[in-house]
Amino acid sequence: MGMDRNSVIGFVLLALLFFGYFYYTRQGQVALEQSKQHIADSVARINKLRSADSIKITAANPDTIRSGNTQSSGSFKQDSTGAEQLAVLENELIKITFTNKGGQPKVVELKKYKTYDNKPLILRGGNYNTLSYPINVGQNQTAQTSDLLFNVVNAPVQKLGKTIVYEIADSAGEVLQHYYQLPDNEYMLNLFINITGSNKLVTQQAINLQWQAEAAQVEKDAEYEKLQSHIAFLENNDYDFDAIGSGSSRKFEKPVEWISLKQQFFIQSILSKDKFQNAEVRWTVPADTNTHKIAEAVATLKLVVPPSSNASIPLQLYYGPSDYKLLKSYGNQLQNIVPLGSGIFAFVKYINRGFIFPVFNFLDSKIVSYGLVIALLTIIIRLIISPLSYQSYLSGAKMKLLKPEIDELKLKHGEDKQAFGMDQMKLFRSAGVNPLGGCIPALLQIPIFFALYNFFNSAIALRGQSFWWATDLSAYDSIYDLPFHIPFYGSHISLFTILAVVTSLLISLYGMANMQDNSNPVMKYMPFIFPVILLGVFNKLPSALTWYYTVSNVITLLIQFVIQNYIINHEKIMAKLQENKKKPVVKSKWQERIEAMQESNKKIQNLQQKTQKKK
């Protein structure tokens, strides 16, 4: 690239914004498809369902189970053996193991995905994960539902999907049911909390639901997975999120539609169609890295119980991928969880949604290799911004041709930089040269890079996809794992990162050879600093991004060579510059003000010099 001083300034601004963005990011399907009539009739219908179905029931300890043996928990009766029974619901995408202890999901496996080391991807598992709330079990007695052993009601498979019902009742006819329904080919689990005698089972017509979720490491780089994870929520129809960080909390005073624990590519969410009246969520990050836990979150959610003896509260539980198209199909802003741009860089999400996603999906439908998809996406982007690139090279060529005249102005004015600046601006205007022509195109390309950075960090389609030596395009590639850690660099060698850095250095070398002014040591070496820093920054980024950057740099080198040698005619440019000098210069109001300020400053400076001489 032909580089003048302003081109380098643009390059430096790009670098500053680039690193500022990394600092900021570090510190920083259909919704429930059942009608109201179905909800209203659910309690009555479930009470009649007692026939056998296809749900698989197993016992945690079959030898110890003796049917009919019960013990009291207030006025509620449970299995006296205390044996846990497990039940499984599954479809094409997900396998959910339920427990009668609390009548809740215990283990959730995503059948289409594996962990980084090719093990089953268990999104929910372990004793930390619970769904519980207090109920009245007797006079001045309460109990958490997670401590109660529910009875399993063998409900037949319904037309909307497989179902399982958990029920607990007392002798007075008060019944608490958890009705779960898993549609085919869905990650969204529907839950109805059905209460008969709600005025007695709950206090003040409200349920304080506690939802605990734990995020276990499923990606290769736990630290990077943690950086890409956050607590997301929709409060009063307004989406926001908090970075996991080292742990924190948030209290919601307005109604909350849903709360999610989002890992890099997977999500656990609890949703309320009627909204949670208020909520509070706390999360922690285990200090012991050997636990392989990303975060633990606990949310307390207040649900209003309808004022009737029979009440049904509709909830949903989402266990699935962070897939933008899938989440958008639910129509409740869940797609905002996919980090396509936020904060001061929120505008780049529109580039991703309006352009990057459609082009990527089209190429994906035609090409098997994701490496080739990324390469073609890069070529398309470079073709679109080629007019900007051409203007940048053209500006550099003009500035280089004006170098002899600029050198004369330097000799003329010596140390008087203000006078030199004024005459230099006059020269640029008379020649019809925009001094910012070299940096503006570079700055306009920054949003595209930031959009792609977000896209490649959140595109679950790239997860587990290999290309050349990279085994997973959503994570860094490594050709050698070092036996030690290098500060700012890491403990592995990413070949795509090295290629990106080398091609960046080649661009800088080519630019230096065509630089209009290389007398300033700072300007002379500044273009080399950025590529070297990239070595440390890019080493942990997804290989899809470093592969894109490599392809983009190679295209830049080719474009530079072609434009400089076969498109730009330096003789015609020089003739045009001389022709422009003969034309009358029309000054803008802004230019007139700048010149007036410069003239005023020059007069003040001359007056000060005369005063000093008299002294």
Coordinates of C-alpha atoms in Angstrom, one line a residue, residues 330-595:
Y330 CA -38.8 -18.5 19.2
G331 CA -39.8 -14.8 18.8
N332 CA -38.7 -13.8 22.3
Q333 CA -35.3 -12.1 21.6
L334 CA -33.3 -15.2 22.6
Q335 CA -31.2 -14.6 19.4
N336 CA -29.7 -11.5 21.0
I337 CA -27.7 -13.9 23.2
V338 CA -25.5 -14.7 20.2
P339 CA -22.8 -12.0 20.5
L340 CA -22.7 -10.4 17.1
G341 CA -21.8 -6.9 18.5
S342 CA -22.6 -5.0 21.6
G343 CA -21.8 -1.9 23.6
I344 CA -20.0 0.8 21.6
F345 CA -19.6 -1.8 18.8
A346 CA -23.2 -2.8 18.7
F347 CA -23.6 -1.4 15.2
V348 CA -21.5 -4.3 13.8
K349 CA -24.3 -6.7 14.6
Y350 CA -26.3 -5.3 11.7
I351 CA -23.4 -6.1 9.3
N352 CA -23.5 -9.7 10.6
R353 CA -27.2 -10.1 10.4
G354 CA -27.7 -8.3 7.1
F355 CA -24.7 -9.5 5.2
I356 CA -22.2 -11.9 6.8
F357 CA -24.8 -14.5 7.9
P358 CA -26.7 -14.6 4.6
V359 CA -23.6 -14.9 2.5
F360 CA -22.0 -17.4 4.8
N361 CA -25.2 -19.6 4.9
F362 CA -25.4 -19.4 1.1
L363 CA -21.8 -20.5 0.6
D364 CA -22.3 -23.2 3.3
S365 CA -25.2 -24.7 1.3
K366 CA -23.0 -25.0 -1.8
I367 CA -19.6 -25.9 -0.4
V368 CA -18.6 -28.7 1.9
S369 CA -15.3 -27.3 3.2
Y370 CA -15.7 -24.5 5.7
G371 CA -12.1 -23.4 5.0
L372 CA -13.1 -22.7 1.4
V373 CA -16.3 -21.0 2.6
I374 CA -14.3 -18.6 4.6
A375 CA -11.9 -18.0 1.8
L376 CA -14.7 -17.2 -0.6
L377 CA -16.4 -15.0 2.0
T378 CA -13.1 -13.1 2.3
I379 CA -12.9 -12.6 -1.5
I380 CA -16.5 -11.3 -1.7
I381 CA -15.8 -8.9 1.1
R382 CA -12.6 -7.6 -0.5
L383 CA -14.4 -7.2 -3.8
I384 CA -17.1 -5.1 -2.2
I385 CA -14.6 -2.8 -0.4
S386 CA -12.2 -2.7 -3.5
P387 CA -13.4 0.8 -4.4
L388 CA -12.2 2.0 -1.0
S389 CA -8.9 0.2 -1.4
Y390 CA -8.4 1.7 -4.8
Q391 CA -9.0 5.2 -3.4
S392 CA -6.5 4.5 -0.7
Y393 CA -3.8 3.5 -3.1
L394 CA -4.7 6.4 -5.4
S395 CA -4.3 8.8 -2.5
G396 CA -0.9 7.3 -1.7
A397 CA 0.2 7.7 -5.2
K398 CA -0.8 11.3 -5.4
M399 CA 0.9 12.1 -2.1
K400 CA 4.1 10.4 -3.3
L401 CA 4.1 12.5 -6.5
L402 CA 3.7 15.7 -4.4
K403 CA 6.7 14.7 -2.2
P404 CA 9.3 16.9 -4.1
E405 CA 7.1 20.0 -3.7
I406 CA 6.5 19.2 0.0
D407 CA 10.2 18.8 0.5
E408 CA 10.7 22.3 -1.0
L409 CA 8.2 23.7 1.5
K410 CA 10.1 22.1 4.3
L411 CA 13.3 23.7 3.2
K412 CA 11.6 27.0 2.8
H413 CA 10.0 27.1 6.2
G414 CA 12.6 25.3 8.2
E415 CA 11.4 25.0 11.8
D416 CA 8.3 27.0 11.3
K417 CA 5.9 24.1 11.2
Q418 CA 2.8 26.2 11.4
A419 CA 3.7 28.0 8.2
F420 CA 4.7 24.7 6.6
G421 CA 1.3 23.2 7.5
M422 CA -0.6 26.2 5.9
D423 CA 1.4 26.0 2.7
Q424 CA 1.1 22.2 2.6
M425 CA -2.7 22.5 2.9
K426 CA -2.8 25.0 0.1
L427 CA -0.7 22.7 -2.1
F428 CA -3.1 19.8 -1.4
R429 CA -6.2 22.0 -2.2
S430 CA -4.7 23.3 -5.4
A431 CA -3.7 19.8 -6.6
G432 CA -7.1 18.4 -5.6
V433 CA -5.7 16.0 -3.1
N434 CA -7.5 14.9 0.1
P435 CA -4.9 14.4 2.8
L436 CA -7.2 12.0 4.6
G437 CA -7.7 9.9 1.5
G438 CA -5.3 7.3 2.8
C439 CA -6.7 6.8 6.3
I440 CA -10.5 7.1 5.7
P441 CA -10.8 3.9 3.6
A442 CA -8.8 2.0 6.3
L443 CA -11.1 3.3 9.0
L444 CA -14.2 2.4 7.1
Q445 CA -13.0 -1.2 7.0
I446 CA -12.8 -1.5 10.8
P447 CA -16.5 -2.3 11.3
I448 CA -16.1 -5.2 8.9
F449 CA -13.2 -6.7 10.8
F450 CA -15.0 -6.3 14.2
A451 CA -18.2 -7.9 12.7
L452 CA -16.1 -10.8 11.5
Y453 CA -14.4 -11.1 14.9
N454 CA -17.8 -11.5 16.6
F455 CA -19.1 -13.8 13.8
F456 CA -16.2 -16.3 14.0
N457 CA -16.4 -16.3 17.8
S458 CA -20.1 -17.2 17.8
A459 CA -20.7 -19.2 14.6
I460 CA -21.5 -22.7 16.0
A461 CA -21.5 -24.1 12.5
L462 CA -17.6 -23.9 12.6
R463 CA -17.4 -25.8 15.9
G464 CA -15.5 -29.1 15.4
Q465 CA -15.0 -28.4 11.7
S466 CA -11.5 -29.1 10.4
F467 CA -9.4 -27.5 7.7
W468 CA -5.9 -28.4 6.8
W469 CA -4.0 -28.8 10.1
A470 CA -6.7 -27.0 12.2
T471 CA -8.9 -29.6 13.9
D472 CA -11.5 -27.0 15.0
L473 CA -12.1 -23.7 13.2
S474 CA -13.9 -22.3 16.2
A475 CA -10.7 -22.6 18.4
Y476 CA -7.0 -21.8 17.9
D477 CA -5.0 -24.1 15.7
S478 CA -1.8 -25.6 17.1
I479 CA 1.1 -27.2 15.3
Y480 CA 3.1 -27.6 18.5
D481 CA 2.3 -27.4 22.2
L482 CA 5.1 -25.8 24.2
P483 CA 6.1 -27.3 27.5
F484 CA 6.1 -23.9 29.0
H485 CA 4.0 -20.6 28.9
I486 CA 5.3 -17.5 27.2
P487 CA 3.8 -14.3 28.6
F488 CA 1.4 -12.5 26.1
Y489 CA 1.9 -15.4 23.7
G490 CA 0.8 -18.6 25.3
S491 CA 1.9 -22.2 25.3
H492 CA 1.2 -23.3 21.8
I493 CA 2.2 -22.2 18.2
S494 CA -0.6 -21.3 15.9
L495 CA 0.4 -21.6 12.3
F496 CA -2.5 -19.6 10.9
T497 CA -1.5 -16.8 13.3
I498 CA 2.1 -16.9 12.0
L499 CA 0.9 -16.7 8.4
A500 CA -1.3 -13.8 9.3
V501 CA 1.6 -12.0 11.0
V502 CA 4.0 -12.7 8.1
T503 CA 1.6 -11.5 5.5
S504 CA 0.9 -8.3 7.6
L505 CA 4.7 -7.7 7.7
L506 CA 4.9 -8.1 3.9
I507 CA 2.2 -5.5 3.5
S508 CA 4.1 -3.1 5.8
L509 CA 7.4 -3.7 3.9
Y510 CA 5.6 -3.0 0.6
G511 CA 4.1 0.1 2.1
M512 CA 7.4 1.4 3.4
A513 CA 8.9 1.1 -0.1
N514 CA 6.1 3.5 -1.4
M515 CA 5.9 5.8 1.6
Q516 CA 5.8 9.5 0.8
D517 CA 7.7 10.5 4.0
N518 CA 9.9 8.0 5.8
S519 CA 12.2 10.5 7.5
N520 CA 10.3 10.3 10.8
P521 CA 11.6 7.3 12.8
V522 CA 8.2 6.9 14.5
M523 CA 6.3 6.7 11.2
K524 CA 9.0 4.6 9.7
Y525 CA 8.7 1.8 12.3
M526 CA 5.1 2.1 13.4
P527 CA 3.7 -0.2 10.7
F528 CA 5.9 -3.0 12.0
I529 CA 4.7 -2.8 15.5
F530 CA 1.1 -3.7 14.8
P531 CA 1.8 -7.0 13.0
V532 CA 4.2 -8.1 15.8
I533 CA 1.6 -7.4 18.5
L534 CA -0.8 -9.5 16.4
L535 CA 1.4 -12.5 17.1
G536 CA 0.3 -12.4 20.8
V537 CA -3.3 -11.3 20.3
F538 CA -4.2 -13.7 17.5
N539 CA -2.5 -16.8 19.0
K540 CA -5.6 -17.7 21.1
L541 CA -8.3 -16.5 18.6
P542 CA -10.4 -19.0 16.5
S543 CA -8.4 -20.3 13.6
A544 CA -11.3 -19.3 11.3
L545 CA -10.5 -15.7 12.1
T546 CA -6.7 -16.0 11.6
W547 CA -7.4 -18.0 8.3
Y548 CA -9.6 -15.2 7.1
Y549 CA -7.0 -12.6 8.0
T550 CA -4.3 -14.6 6.2
V551 CA -6.5 -14.8 3.0
S552 CA -7.3 -11.1 3.3
N553 CA -3.7 -10.2 3.6
V554 CA -2.7 -12.3 0.5
I555 CA -5.5 -10.6 -1.5
T556 CA -4.2 -7.2 -0.3
L557 CA -0.7 -8.0 -1.5
L558 CA -2.0 -9.1 -4.9
I559 CA -4.3 -6.0 -5.2
Q560 CA -1.4 -3.7 -4.3
F561 CA 0.8 -5.2 -7.0
V562 CA -1.8 -5.1 -9.7
I563 CA -3.0 -1.6 -8.9
Q564 CA 0.4 -0.1 -8.5
N565 CA 1.8 -1.7 -11.6
Y566 CA -1.1 -2.1 -14.0
I567 CA -3.9 0.3 -13.0
I568 CA -2.5 3.5 -11.6
N569 CA -0.9 5.6 -14.3
H570 CA 1.5 7.9 -12.5
E571 CA 2.1 10.1 -15.5
K572 CA -1.6 10.7 -15.9
I573 CA -2.0 11.4 -12.2
M574 CA 0.8 14.0 -12.3
A575 CA -0.7 15.6 -15.3
K576 CA -4.1 15.8 -13.5
L577 CA -2.4 17.3 -10.4
Q578 CA -0.8 20.0 -12.5
E579 CA -4.1 20.7 -14.3
N580 CA -5.9 21.0 -10.9
K581 CA -3.4 23.6 -9.8
K582 CA -4.5 25.9 -12.6
K583 CA -8.1 25.7 -11.6
P584 CA -9.5 28.3 -9.1
V585 CA -9.7 26.9 -5.6
V586 CA -13.1 27.1 -4.0
K587 CA -12.7 27.2 -0.2
S588 CA -15.3 25.8 2.1
K589 CA -16.5 27.6 5.2
W590 CA -14.6 25.1 7.3
Q591 CA -11.4 25.7 5.4
E592 CA -11.8 29.5 5.7
R593 CA -12.1 29.2 9.5
I594 CA -9.1 26.9 9.7
E595 CA -7.0 29.4 7.7

